[in-house]
Amino acid sequence: MCALQGSFLHRKRVSTTTKDFLLHTTAIANRQHTHRATMAGALVSASTGAMGSLLRKLGAMLTDEYKMLKNVRNDIKLLKDELEVMNAFLLKMSDVEEPDEPTKLRVTAVREMSYKIEDNIDKFMVLVVDRESCSPEARGIRKLIDKCNSLLPDVKTRHKIAKEVKDIKNQLKEVSDRFLRYKTDESSSMPAKDKVDPRLRAVWRDATELVGINGPRDELVKWLNEKEGESLRSVSIVGYGGLGKTTLATQIRANLGAGATFECGAFVSISRKPDMKAILRSILSQITKQDNAYSGLDDIQLLMDKIREFLQDRRYFIIIDDIWEPGTWETLKCAFVKNTCGSRIMITTRIVDVAKFCSPSNKDLVYEMKPLSEADSKKLFFKRIFGCEESCPDKLKEASKDILKKCHGLPLAINAISSLLATTTETKEEWDRVRHSIRSSKAKSDIIETMNYILSLSYFDLPHHLRSCILYLALFPEDELIGRQRLVRRWISEGFIHGENGQDLMELGEEYFHELVNRSLIMPEEIGYDGKVGYCRVHDTILDFLIAKSSEENLCTVLKKQCKPDGIVRRLSLMGTEDEEILEQLDLSHARSIGAFGDIKRLPPLGKSKSLRVLDVQGCYELQNHHIKDIERLYQLRYLDISGTGITELPKQIGELQYLETLITSYDLCELPESTSRLRRLARLFVGPDCKLPDGLGNLVNLQELGWIDALKLKHVEELGKLPNLRKLKIILRTDGIEGNKLVQSKEKLVSALCKLDECGLCSLSIDYYLGEKDGEEPFLPALGCIHEVRVYGGDIFWIIRWLPSLPNLQKLYFANPKKIEQQDIEMIGLIPNLLELSLPLYGIDDTQGLIIRCKGFQQLQSFVVYFSRMGGLMFEPGAMPRLKELKHHCLKEKPKSDAGDFDFGIQYLSSLAHLTVNLFCIDSTAAEVKAAEDAFKSMAEANPNRPTLMMTINL
């Protein structure tokens, strides 16, 4: 049984957000291609453990800067050489999908040893580096030891380091000798069983077993049969594994075959490592209907020539199933003649930019697979087990509902679980057992293994550095909305991201994030008009696979009720359901990451977690100050996030955390300890607007991101100008409460500091401007090129509006609670040269006339949010906002009229509009009046030549 559901995206009507996302991910893919070759030596990865990071540290220790350790340099060199061999072994084994048990044991032993060795080296690196007097320039592994000669303690410390190195050598020898003793010949290993690709079942599945296929199939068949222009056209079906792409393609082929609309055709499946000769031979055999005639033909060029010759004057239909990379299509398309017979090619793929690459022209199509609707999910699930939903016993309905929720409309998952339940006793206890064991080995069956096989194809197609990044998502709960920036910052602190030649790690990490979206492994949420994804979720079925795989690699540990984890805990996820006794007994001495979620009320003791790099308790509102009382002893900590908690104080000794890179505090934190100014490696600092900052802020010379700072109330505002590496700054400007000369001086110092930052390369300055009684003149800030975002709160805005057009790079502008907005204000805002986003309340406009958006302004604007507008309060002229992609019209509170003409805002004139969102309040309105409002907006959307999507909410 299988099921399908999707959305039809014609190239001329494809949503701009989707199109921008395709362009965005394609650009990323191009950069990724050149970057992959350097990533085998990533710092930390699921494949090689800490080996990459360890080798870099050992390499640094062999340089002249570490000459005080010359008595152990030979040992360090031998150690490094041995580890390089082991690293090569780990990299090779990471691409073996089903290694035998001895190989698994050896891989595990070597990988775990890499972590253990790095932990030991980190301990004596702390001895070597004077944490309190480290020079401002000390950044990175090599610069970390710049002043090694003067910082080495006494002879006792050097002896301790030498002893550690020798102990490590002995451990390596022991592991090597152990596996040498039990080495077996490869010929003695049991041969792996040949597996049949489960996707082949979709090719021969009976159409009567399918659910939800008719609509998508008929729509695509209709397009394929069109003879407009008669030229060769292609359709790409894209979606993550298990959505039914192959099944849909197969049913379309069967439908077209019945109609005899094509003279010949072929269906070929592509593996991750395609055999081009075999594929071309198969195509040639199918189109000529001569099964064995070309079995001996091995010349690729000759095969292509024969295919082209046969297809020259025929209308053909070719299906290329499961393409993984553009290069495969680049080769295959050479075999297909671009004739004028109305020929068609269909491609299926999991990767967005591959779909775009295969169907690039306006005549081509992209069909984006979507999960099943709730109704179709139920139909598919119950049809396999009971024949229909009505036949399901009441005692099993609760378990059924929960199981379907976990499947999230994924046909492969629904089929797998329903097939398992079809052979299970129909008792509540048995179904509950299956429901609760879906993620455990108890639920294993051939069908569940099939599901894992499909997902493993996507996993093993990933480069090594992305495998670590995707497995890391096993630490997040089901249905968790995961912020892009939060995830990337954690990847950086874990050592998963390694840039070359000063690459910005945040930018590189965001490329990784979008590549995972591009490969359909994570589900994007909140896609912006520019194609950037703000958040993601992980499908439950994929999450199950990630949890199992990360456990196998010992990358992540997710605690289960009444179950103590086996082995060493490296990265721990706490969901609030853990047994307190087990939590207390956990050995976290080797843990590198602890993440907590939800209403968790306690953390395990942190004092002994000396290897901890990441502590993320974002949103755990039950946690209090005492829960983090020992964090100043976690000398390896890189990332600390206590936002959304009840923590109001940080330990006074927070400055001891000399490796800390990211610090995100709660809004209730009133003050940062004075020792914070000693955090020389701190790159990202985020505090609440009322948090008092310590003196010596300028000592944080490695700071790259800082927010939110109440700048005019900052005690030593001039310290901001001493942050040469700052790239993103978010400030608040509030003049209320600052008197006379003090306000003048604060403004002068702030201007001086911001000008210095602008000269040093500050990329983005965001300003929250609160207009008070003293703000009756133009802003005191100069028109800095770094000002990218301005939010204006309250007051008379006429004077600030005259300043805004002078800002050359202002991209985002938001207004809240302005006293009044007039036509001349709108026209002045329209003059801002590079404005991309605008949010504007219109409740202060003149009731006798509306505001008009004319064709001369807003030439670059792409997103416009308007709220508190009355009906007829806004009108777009023809040619207005020529690049606008997204319009959100909120809170139209006035009673709608029955005459649809009253609703004509000119939305049809927005030539680039892709998304129209309307939140309409119809207080005391009749059903006819509400329908008239709905019809009016639908009419405007349909009249727009770009055919934008319309999302409307009616509030009665």
PDB file of N, CA and C in Angstrom, residues 343-396:
ATOM      1  N   SER A 343       7.757  15.016 -26.664  1.00  0.00           N
ATOM      2  CA  SER A 343       8.371  14.052 -25.747  1.00  0.00           C
ATOM      3  C   SER A 343       8.465  14.631 -24.339  1.00  0.00           C
ATOM      4  N   ARG A 344       8.497  13.716 -23.355  1.00  0.00           N
ATOM      5  CA  ARG A 344       8.530  14.129 -21.952  1.00  0.00           C
ATOM      6  C   ARG A 344       9.535  13.273 -21.169  1.00  0.00           C
ATOM      7  N   ILE A 345      10.160  13.918 -20.181  1.00  0.00           N
ATOM      8  CA  ILE A 345      11.070  13.221 -19.266  1.00  0.00           C
ATOM      9  C   ILE A 345      10.635  13.531 -17.844  1.00  0.00           C
ATOM     10  N   MET A 346      10.583  12.496 -17.010  1.00  0.00           N
ATOM     11  CA  MET A 346      10.220  12.667 -15.606  1.00  0.00           C
ATOM     12  C   MET A 346      11.389  12.236 -14.732  1.00  0.00           C
ATOM     13  N   ILE A 347      11.713  13.079 -13.752  1.00  0.00           N
ATOM     14  CA  ILE A 347      12.818  12.804 -12.834  1.00  0.00           C
ATOM     15  C   ILE A 347      12.278  12.793 -11.415  1.00  0.00           C
ATOM     16  N   THR A 348      12.744  11.877 -10.590  1.00  0.00           N
ATOM     17  CA  THR A 348      12.440  11.945  -9.158  1.00  0.00           C
ATOM     18  C   THR A 348      13.749  12.129  -8.401  1.00  0.00           C
ATOM     19  N   THR A 349      13.686  12.908  -7.329  1.00  0.00           N
ATOM     20  CA  THR A 349      14.887  13.194  -6.542  1.00  0.00           C
ATOM     21  C   THR A 349      14.498  13.638  -5.145  1.00  0.00           C
ATOM     22  N   ARG A 350      15.430  13.490  -4.222  1.00  0.00           N
ATOM     23  CA  ARG A 350      15.214  13.975  -2.851  1.00  0.00           C
ATOM     24  C   ARG A 350      15.792  15.371  -2.664  1.00  0.00           C
ATOM     25  N   ILE A 351      16.506  15.876  -3.650  1.00  0.00           N
ATOM     26  CA  ILE A 351      17.320  17.070  -3.462  1.00  0.00           C
ATOM     27  C   ILE A 351      16.771  18.213  -4.296  1.00  0.00           C
ATOM     28  N   VAL A 352      16.484  19.323  -3.632  1.00  0.00           N
ATOM     29  CA  VAL A 352      15.810  20.444  -4.267  1.00  0.00           C
ATOM     30  C   VAL A 352      16.595  21.007  -5.439  1.00  0.00           C
ATOM     31  N   ASP A 353      17.896  21.247  -5.253  1.00  0.00           N
ATOM     32  CA  ASP A 353      18.635  21.875  -6.349  1.00  0.00           C
ATOM     33  C   ASP A 353      18.867  20.921  -7.511  1.00  0.00           C
ATOM     34  N   VAL A 354      18.800  19.619  -7.275  1.00  0.00           N
ATOM     35  CA  VAL A 354      18.844  18.657  -8.381  1.00  0.00           C
ATOM     36  C   VAL A 354      17.564  18.765  -9.204  1.00  0.00           C
ATOM     37  N   ALA A 355      16.428  18.907  -8.513  1.00  0.00           N
ATOM     38  CA  ALA A 355      15.155  19.071  -9.225  1.00  0.00           C
ATOM     39  C   ALA A 355      15.190  20.311 -10.096  1.00  0.00           C
ATOM     40  N   LYS A 356      15.699  21.398  -9.570  1.00  0.00           N
ATOM     41  CA  LYS A 356      15.784  22.644 -10.327  1.00  0.00           C
ATOM     42  C   LYS A 356      16.731  22.501 -11.509  1.00  0.00           C
ATOM     43  N   PHE A 357      17.833  21.800 -11.294  1.00  0.00           N
ATOM     44  CA  PHE A 357      18.826  21.616 -12.342  1.00  0.00           C
ATOM     45  C   PHE A 357      18.251  20.783 -13.498  1.00  0.00           C
ATOM     46  N   CYS A 358      17.447  19.793 -13.151  1.00  0.00           N
ATOM     47  CA  CYS A 358      16.893  18.909 -14.183  1.00  0.00           C
ATOM     48  C   CYS A 358      15.702  19.523 -14.917  1.00  0.00           C
ATOM     49  N   SER A 359      15.033  20.481 -14.293  1.00  0.00           N
ATOM     50  CA  SER A 359      13.879  21.133 -14.917  1.00  0.00           C
ATOM     51  C   SER A 359      14.070  22.648 -14.853  1.00  0.00           C
ATOM     52  N   PRO A 360      14.989  23.177 -15.654  1.00  0.00           N
ATOM     53  CA  PRO A 360      15.400  24.576 -15.479  1.00  0.00           C
ATOM     54  C   PRO A 360      14.572  25.620 -16.207  1.00  0.00           C
ATOM     55  N   SER A 361      13.836  25.245 -17.234  1.00  0.00           N
ATOM     56  CA  SER A 361      13.201  26.269 -18.061  1.00  0.00           C
ATOM     57  C   SER A 361      11.784  26.569 -17.599  1.00  0.00           C
ATOM     58  N   ASN A 362      11.213  27.654 -18.119  1.00  0.00           N
ATOM     59  CA  ASN A 362       9.852  28.041 -17.777  1.00  0.00           C
ATOM     60  C   ASN A 362       8.820  27.043 -18.278  1.00  0.00           C
ATOM     61  N   LYS A 363       9.207  26.221 -19.240  1.00  0.00           N
ATOM     62  CA  LYS A 363       8.284  25.227 -19.781  1.00  0.00           C
ATOM     63  C   LYS A 363       8.250  23.961 -18.925  1.00  0.00           C
ATOM     64  N   ASP A 364       9.240  23.821 -18.047  1.00  0.00           N
ATOM     65  CA  ASP A 364       9.340  22.623 -17.227  1.00  0.00           C
ATOM     66  C   ASP A 364       8.521  22.769 -15.945  1.00  0.00           C
ATOM     67  N   LEU A 365       8.423  21.674 -15.206  1.00  0.00           N
ATOM     68  CA  LEU A 365       7.635  21.649 -13.977  1.00  0.00           C
ATOM     69  C   LEU A 365       8.455  21.092 -12.822  1.00  0.00           C
ATOM     70  N   VAL A 366       8.108  21.560 -11.632  1.00  0.00           N
ATOM     71  CA  VAL A 366       8.593  20.931 -10.409  1.00  0.00           C
ATOM     72  C   VAL A 366       7.372  20.535  -9.599  1.00  0.00           C
ATOM     73  N   TYR A 367       7.287  19.270  -9.252  1.00  0.00           N
ATOM     74  CA  TYR A 367       6.191  18.785  -8.413  1.00  0.00           C
ATOM     75  C   TYR A 367       6.761  18.504  -7.030  1.00  0.00           C
ATOM     76  N   GLU A 368       6.311  19.265  -6.048  1.00  0.00           N
ATOM     77  CA  GLU A 368       6.829  19.127  -4.686  1.00  0.00           C
ATOM     78  C   GLU A 368       5.930  18.193  -3.890  1.00  0.00           C
ATOM     79  N   MET A 369       6.478  17.052  -3.488  1.00  0.00           N
ATOM     80  CA  MET A 369       5.701  16.078  -2.721  1.00  0.00           C
ATOM     81  C   MET A 369       5.415  16.608  -1.332  1.00  0.00           C
ATOM     82  N   LYS A 370       4.203  16.390  -0.894  1.00  0.00           N
ATOM     83  CA  LYS A 370       3.792  16.779   0.454  1.00  0.00           C
ATOM     84  C   LYS A 370       3.328  15.538   1.214  1.00  0.00           C
ATOM     85  N   PRO A 371       3.392  15.568   2.545  1.00  0.00           N
ATOM     86  CA  PRO A 371       2.854  14.442   3.323  1.00  0.00           C
ATOM     87  C   PRO A 371       1.361  14.285   3.090  1.00  0.00           C
ATOM     88  N   LEU A 372       0.836  13.135   3.442  1.00  0.00           N
ATOM     89  CA  LEU A 372      -0.595  12.872   3.300  1.00  0.00           C
ATOM     90  C   LEU A 372      -1.412  13.754   4.246  1.00  0.00           C
ATOM     91  N   SER A 373      -2.603  14.065   3.821  1.00  0.00           N
ATOM     92  CA  SER A 373      -3.531  14.755   4.710  1.00  0.00           C
ATOM     93  C   SER A 373      -3.939  13.803   5.831  1.00  0.00           C
ATOM     94  N   GLU A 374      -4.539  14.355   6.855  1.00  0.00           N
ATOM     95  CA  GLU A 374      -4.979  13.512   7.981  1.00  0.00           C
ATOM     96  C   GLU A 374      -5.985  12.466   7.517  1.00  0.00           C
ATOM     97  N   ALA A 375      -6.890  12.862   6.637  1.00  0.00           N
ATOM     98  CA  ALA A 375      -7.921  11.934   6.160  1.00  0.00           C
ATOM     99  C   ALA A 375      -7.300  10.793   5.364  1.00  0.00           C
ATOM    100  N   ASP A 376      -6.372  11.120   4.450  1.00  0.00           N
ATOM    101  CA  ASP A 376      -5.738  10.073   3.647  1.00  0.00           C
ATOM    102  C   ASP A 376      -4.817   9.202   4.489  1.00  0.00           C
ATOM    103  N   SER A 377      -4.193   9.787   5.503  1.00  0.00           N
ATOM    104  CA  SER A 377      -3.340   9.001   6.401  1.00  0.00           C
ATOM    105  C   SER A 377      -4.171   7.933   7.113  1.00  0.00           C
ATOM    106  N   LYS A 378      -5.331   8.334   7.608  1.00  0.00           N
ATOM    107  CA  LYS A 378      -6.218   7.373   8.275  1.00  0.00           C
ATOM    108  C   LYS A 378      -6.676   6.286   7.310  1.00  0.00           C
ATOM    109  N   LYS A 379      -7.051   6.716   6.113  1.00  0.00           N
ATOM    110  CA  LYS A 379      -7.550   5.758   5.124  1.00  0.00           C
ATOM    111  C   LYS A 379      -6.501   4.705   4.796  1.00  0.00           C
ATOM    112  N   LEU A 380      -5.261   5.152   4.595  1.00  0.00           N
ATOM    113  CA  LEU A 380      -4.167   4.230   4.275  1.00  0.00           C
ATOM    114  C   LEU A 380      -3.884   3.292   5.443  1.00  0.00           C
ATOM    115  N   PHE A 381      -3.857   3.847   6.644  1.00  0.00           N
ATOM    116  CA  PHE A 381      -3.515   3.078   7.842  1.00  0.00           C
ATOM    117  C   PHE A 381      -4.546   1.982   8.106  1.00  0.00           C
ATOM    118  N   PHE A 382      -5.820   2.369   8.141  1.00  0.00           N
ATOM    119  CA  PHE A 382      -6.862   1.404   8.511  1.00  0.00           C
ATOM    120  C   PHE A 382      -7.180   0.434   7.379  1.00  0.00           C
ATOM    121  N   LYS A 383      -6.961   0.836   6.132  1.00  0.00           N
ATOM    122  CA  LYS A 383      -7.247  -0.052   5.000  1.00  0.00           C
ATOM    123  C   LYS A 383      -6.392  -1.307   5.066  1.00  0.00           C
ATOM    124  N   ARG A 384      -5.130  -1.140   5.446  1.00  0.00           N
ATOM    125  CA  ARG A 384      -4.207  -2.281   5.498  1.00  0.00           C
ATOM    126  C   ARG A 384      -4.554  -3.217   6.653  1.00  0.00           C
ATOM    127  N   ILE A 385      -5.047  -2.661   7.777  1.00  0.00           N
ATOM    128  CA  ILE A 385      -5.248  -3.482   8.970  1.00  0.00           C
ATOM    129  C   ILE A 385      -6.667  -4.032   9.047  1.00  0.00           C
ATOM    130  N   PHE A 386      -7.664  -3.158   8.856  1.00  0.00           N
ATOM    131  CA  PHE A 386      -9.056  -3.548   9.068  1.00  0.00           C
ATOM    132  C   PHE A 386      -9.925  -3.463   7.811  1.00  0.00           C
ATOM    133  N   GLY A 387      -9.382  -2.887   6.744  1.00  0.00           N
ATOM    134  CA  GLY A 387     -10.187  -2.672   5.545  1.00  0.00           C
ATOM    135  C   GLY A 387     -10.765  -1.269   5.485  1.00  0.00           C
ATOM    136  N   CYS A 388     -11.158  -0.730   6.634  1.00  0.00           N
ATOM    137  CA  CYS A 388     -11.655   0.644   6.711  1.00  0.00           C
ATOM    138  C   CYS A 388     -11.620   1.105   8.167  1.00  0.00           C
ATOM    139  N   GLU A 389     -11.738   2.410   8.378  1.00  0.00           N
ATOM    140  CA  GLU A 389     -11.635   2.961   9.731  1.00  0.00           C
ATOM    141  C   GLU A 389     -12.782   2.491  10.614  1.00  0.00           C
ATOM    142  N   GLU A 390     -13.954   2.345  10.036  1.00  0.00           N
ATOM    143  CA  GLU A 390     -15.133   1.973  10.826  1.00  0.00           C
ATOM    144  C   GLU A 390     -14.965   0.613  11.493  1.00  0.00           C
ATOM    145  N   SER A 391     -14.107  -0.239  10.934  1.00  0.00           N
ATOM    146  CA  SER A 391     -13.924  -1.586  11.485  1.00  0.00           C
ATOM    147  C   SER A 391     -12.911  -1.638  12.617  1.00  0.00           C
ATOM    148  N   CYS A 392     -12.312  -0.518  12.924  1.00  0.00           N
ATOM    149  CA  CYS A 392     -11.323  -0.476  14.006  1.00  0.00           C
ATOM    150  C   CYS A 392     -12.034  -0.495  15.362  1.00  0.00           C
ATOM    151  N   PRO A 393     -11.685  -1.413  16.242  1.00  0.00           N
ATOM    152  CA  PRO A 393     -12.315  -1.452  17.571  1.00  0.00           C
ATOM    153  C   PRO A 393     -12.043  -0.164  18.352  1.00  0.00           C
ATOM    154  N   ASP A 394     -13.005   0.247  19.152  1.00  0.00           N
ATOM    155  CA  ASP A 394     -12.859   1.482  19.926  1.00  0.00           C
ATOM    156  C   ASP A 394     -11.646   1.445  20.840  1.00  0.00           C
ATOM    157  N   LYS A 395     -11.308   0.282  21.370  1.00  0.00           N
ATOM    158  CA  LYS A 395     -10.198   0.163  22.315  1.00  0.00           C
ATOM    159  C   LYS A 395      -8.836   0.449  21.666  1.00  0.00           C
ATOM    160  N   LEU A 396      -8.796   0.400  20.322  1.00  0.00           N
ATOM    161  CA  LEU A 396      -7.526   0.618  19.624  1.00  0.00           C
ATOM    162  C   LEU A 396      -7.421   2.010  18.999  1.00  0.00           C
TER     163      LEU A 396
END
